[in-house]
């Protein structure tokens, strides 16, 4: 016997309705099915619109980030250029000081003499004139350097403010892009439906027979459909977790069992990892058989299906002790 939860699950077997209410029950079931189908169609179309908008936003944010990065790099180049100009001016001033010091030494050497010849006087006059020219040039350079330094300081202050703003904008843009990527990642999670859990007895001749008697069951055939309108085409892994009647997860590492990370429950033991070749926008039927290296016990087996860290479906199946109808 099967039981259901809020997730899609295996359809339990039930007693046939009484003949007096057969038509009424059929009508109600048909109406419910049509209503559910209509809602699912509307909901899927709505999700597709939202997901398409999110993809467009990611492209726009990526372009904006690229432009901001270029502006940021251009600002750094300008700042380096201004610093280089300032250092060059200071170097020229230092060179002028060296030339003036040399002239001063030559002039002092001549003036320290007791008697100067006419040629020495003429040379001293020329050196003093050259010294005055150097001093005038130095005064002009100092005035220009002072003006340039004031402008450089103002420009550097403005560039520093621009750099800080660009850095903040880049951080904001990166955060926005990451948020959008997370939304698309979540929206790409597969949806599971039509989950079935069929206990089977595999005969020696290779033929299978469905049975609910625990001692006869030697495999559980689990089937379900997966779909998603924006998930990328390619192979993806779906994790199947089976919990036995004792409430413990069934894990046989020799048969491929292990652990995986979920979004809400932390690390979780999985019974089997099932690879799925998925094609974007299409529904894919998945079926695999679980054969364990021990006997199946009587009681309820819970099957949970996970993809992308989220639980996407759940079903249960009961195995009986056996008897007249076993």
Coordinates of C-alpha atoms in Angstrom, one line a residue, residues 102-324:
X102 CA 78.9 75.1 -9.1
X103 CA 78.7 78.8 -10.3
X104 CA 78.9 80.0 -6.7
X105 CA 82.0 78.0 -6.1
X106 CA 83.7 79.5 -9.3
X107 CA 82.8 83.0 -8.4
X108 CA 84.0 82.7 -4.8
X109 CA 87.3 81.3 -6.1
X110 CA 87.9 84.4 -8.2
X111 CA 86.8 86.9 -5.5
X112 CA 89.0 85.4 -2.9
X113 CA 92.1 86.4 -4.9
X114 CA 94.0 89.6 -3.8
X115 CA 94.3 90.9 -7.3
X116 CA 92.3 90.1 -10.4
X117 CA 93.4 90.6 -13.9
X118 CA 91.1 92.2 -16.4
X119 CA 90.3 88.8 -17.9
X120 CA 89.5 87.4 -14.4
X121 CA 87.2 90.4 -13.7
X122 CA 85.4 89.8 -17.1
X123 CA 85.0 86.1 -16.2
X124 CA 83.6 86.9 -12.8
X125 CA 81.1 89.4 -14.3
X126 CA 80.0 86.8 -16.8
X127 CA 79.7 84.2 -14.1
X128 CA 77.6 86.5 -11.9
X129 CA 75.4 87.3 -14.8
X130 CA 74.9 83.6 -15.5
X131 CA 74.2 83.1 -11.8
X132 CA 71.5 85.8 -11.9
X133 CA 70.0 84.2 -14.9
X134 CA 70.0 80.8 -13.2
X135 CA 68.3 82.3 -10.1
X136 CA 65.6 84.0 -12.2
X137 CA 65.0 80.7 -14.0
X138 CA 64.9 78.9 -10.7
X139 CA 62.4 81.4 -9.4
X140 CA 60.2 80.8 -12.4
X141 CA 60.5 77.0 -12.0
X142 CA 59.6 77.2 -8.3
X143 CA 56.6 79.3 -9.1
X144 CA 55.5 76.9 -11.8
X145 CA 56.2 73.9 -9.6
X146 CA 54.2 75.4 -6.8
X147 CA 51.3 76.0 -9.1
X148 CA 51.6 72.5 -10.6
X149 CA 51.7 70.9 -7.2
X150 CA 48.6 72.7 -6.2
X151 CA 46.8 71.5 -9.3
X152 CA 48.2 68.0 -8.9
X153 CA 47.0 67.9 -5.3
X154 CA 43.5 69.0 -6.4
X155 CA 43.5 66.4 -9.3
X156 CA 44.7 63.7 -7.0
X157 CA 42.0 64.4 -4.5
X158 CA 39.4 64.3 -7.2
X159 CA 40.8 61.1 -8.7
X160 CA 40.9 59.5 -5.2
X161 CA 37.3 60.3 -4.8
X162 CA 36.5 58.9 -8.2
X163 CA 38.5 55.7 -7.5
X164 CA 36.6 55.2 -4.2
X165 CA 33.2 55.7 -6.0
X166 CA 34.2 53.3 -8.8
X167 CA 35.3 50.7 -6.3
X168 CA 32.0 51.0 -4.5
X169 CA 30.1 50.8 -7.8
X170 CA 32.1 47.7 -8.8
X171 CA 31.3 46.0 -5.5
X172 CA 27.6 46.9 -5.8
X173 CA 27.5 45.6 -9.4
X174 CA 29.3 42.4 -8.5
X175 CA 26.9 41.7 -5.6
X176 CA 23.9 42.3 -7.8
X177 CA 25.2 39.9 -10.5
X178 CA 25.9 37.3 -7.9
X179 CA 22.3 37.6 -6.5
X180 CA 20.9 37.2 -10.0
X181 CA 23.1 34.2 -10.7
X182 CA 21.9 32.6 -7.5
X183 CA 18.2 33.1 -8.5
X184 CA 18.9 31.5 -11.9
X185 CA 20.7 28.6 -10.2
X186 CA 17.7 27.9 -8.0
X187 CA 15.3 28.3 -10.9
X188 CA 17.3 25.7 -12.9
X189 CA 16.4 23.0 -10.3
X190 CA 14.6 20.1 -12.0
X191 CA 10.9 19.4 -11.2
X192 CA 9.9 15.8 -10.5
X193 CA 6.5 14.3 -11.1
X194 CA 4.8 10.9 -11.7
X195 CA 6.9 9.2 -9.0
X196 CA 6.4 5.5 -8.8
X197 CA 7.9 2.8 -6.5
X198 CA 7.3 -0.8 -7.7
X199 CA 8.6 -3.7 -5.7
X200 CA 9.6 -6.6 -8.0
X201 CA 10.6 -10.2 -7.7
X202 CA 13.3 -11.0 -10.3
X203 CA 13.0 -14.7 -11.3
X204 CA 15.9 -16.9 -12.3
X205 CA 14.6 -16.8 -15.9
X206 CA 15.1 -13.0 -15.9
X207 CA 11.4 -12.2 -15.9
X208 CA 10.1 -9.7 -13.3
X209 CA 6.9 -10.0 -11.3
X210 CA 5.4 -7.3 -9.2
X211 CA 4.8 -8.3 -5.6
X212 CA 4.3 -6.6 -2.2
X213 CA 5.5 -9.5 -0.1
X214 CA 8.8 -8.5 1.5
X215 CA 10.4 -11.9 1.5
X216 CA 9.9 -12.2 -2.3
X217 CA 11.1 -8.7 -3.2
X218 CA 14.6 -8.5 -4.5
X219 CA 14.6 -5.0 -6.1
X220 CA 12.6 -1.7 -6.0
X221 CA 12.0 -0.1 -9.4
X222 CA 11.8 3.6 -9.0
X223 CA 10.5 5.8 -11.8
X224 CA 9.8 9.6 -12.2
X225 CA 9.7 12.4 -14.8
X226 CA 11.9 15.5 -14.6
X227 CA 11.5 18.8 -16.4
X228 CA 12.6 22.5 -16.4
X229 CA 12.3 25.2 -19.0
X230 CA 15.6 27.0 -18.4
X231 CA 17.9 24.2 -17.1
X232 CA 20.9 23.7 -19.5
X233 CA 21.1 20.7 -21.8
X234 CA 23.5 18.1 -20.6
X235 CA 24.1 15.4 -17.9
X236 CA 23.1 16.2 -14.3
X237 CA 23.0 14.0 -11.2
X238 CA 19.8 13.2 -9.3
X239 CA 20.2 11.7 -5.8
X240 CA 17.7 9.1 -4.5
X241 CA 17.5 8.6 -0.7
X242 CA 15.7 5.5 0.5
X243 CA 14.7 5.2 4.2
X244 CA 13.9 1.7 5.5
X245 CA 11.1 0.6 7.8
X246 CA 13.4 1.1 10.8
X247 CA 13.7 4.8 10.0
X248 CA 17.4 4.6 9.0
X249 CA 18.8 5.6 5.5
X250 CA 19.7 2.7 3.3
X251 CA 23.4 3.1 2.4
X252 CA 25.6 0.5 0.7
X253 CA 28.9 2.2 -0.3
X254 CA 29.9 -0.9 -2.4
X255 CA 26.8 -0.2 -4.5
X256 CA 27.5 3.5 -5.0
X257 CA 25.9 5.0 -1.9
X258 CA 27.5 8.1 -0.3
X259 CA 26.7 11.6 1.0
X260 CA 25.9 14.9 -0.7
X261 CA 25.2 18.5 0.4
X262 CA 21.6 19.9 0.5
X263 CA 20.6 23.6 0.6
X264 CA 18.5 23.3 3.8
X265 CA 19.4 20.0 5.5
X266 CA 23.2 20.0 5.4
X267 CA 25.0 16.8 4.4
X268 CA 22.7 13.9 3.7
X269 CA 23.2 10.2 3.0
X270 CA 22.0 9.1 -0.5
X271 CA 21.3 5.5 -1.6
X272 CA 21.9 6.0 -5.3
X273 CA 23.2 8.7 -7.6
X274 CA 21.4 8.6 -10.9
X275 CA 22.9 10.4 -13.9
X276 CA 20.3 12.0 -16.1
X277 CA 20.8 13.2 -19.7
X278 CA 18.5 16.2 -19.7
X279 CA 17.4 18.3 -22.7
X280 CA 16.4 21.9 -21.9
X281 CA 12.6 22.5 -22.1
X282 CA 11.7 18.8 -22.4
X283 CA 10.4 16.3 -20.0
X284 CA 12.7 13.3 -19.3
X285 CA 11.5 9.9 -17.9
X286 CA 14.0 8.4 -15.4
X287 CA 13.9 4.8 -14.1
X288 CA 16.3 2.7 -12.2
X289 CA 16.3 -0.5 -10.1
X290 CA 17.7 -0.6 -6.5
X291 CA 19.1 -4.0 -5.6
X292 CA 20.6 -4.2 -2.2
X293 CA 22.9 -6.9 -0.8
X294 CA 20.4 -7.8 2.0
X295 CA 16.8 -8.8 2.2
X296 CA 14.0 -6.3 2.2
X297 CA 12.1 -6.0 5.5
X298 CA 8.4 -5.6 5.8
X299 CA 7.1 -2.1 6.4
X300 CA 7.1 1.3 4.7
X301 CA 10.0 2.4 2.5
X302 CA 10.3 6.2 1.9
X303 CA 11.9 7.4 -1.3
X304 CA 13.2 11.0 -1.6
X305 CA 14.5 12.6 -4.8
X306 CA 17.0 15.5 -4.7
X307 CA 18.5 17.8 -7.4
X308 CA 20.7 20.8 -7.1
X309 CA 20.6 20.5 -3.3
X310 CA 16.8 20.6 -3.1
X311 CA 14.2 17.9 -2.5
X312 CA 12.1 17.7 -5.7
X313 CA 9.9 14.7 -4.9
X314 CA 8.9 12.0 -2.4
X315 CA 7.0 8.7 -2.3
X316 CA 6.4 5.7 -0.1
X317 CA 5.8 2.0 -0.6
X318 CA 4.7 -0.7 1.8
X319 CA 6.1 -4.2 1.8
X320 CA 3.9 -6.8 3.5
X321 CA 4.8 -9.8 5.6
X322 CA 2.9 -12.1 3.2
X323 CA -0.2 -14.4 3.4
X324 CA -3.1 -15.4 1.4

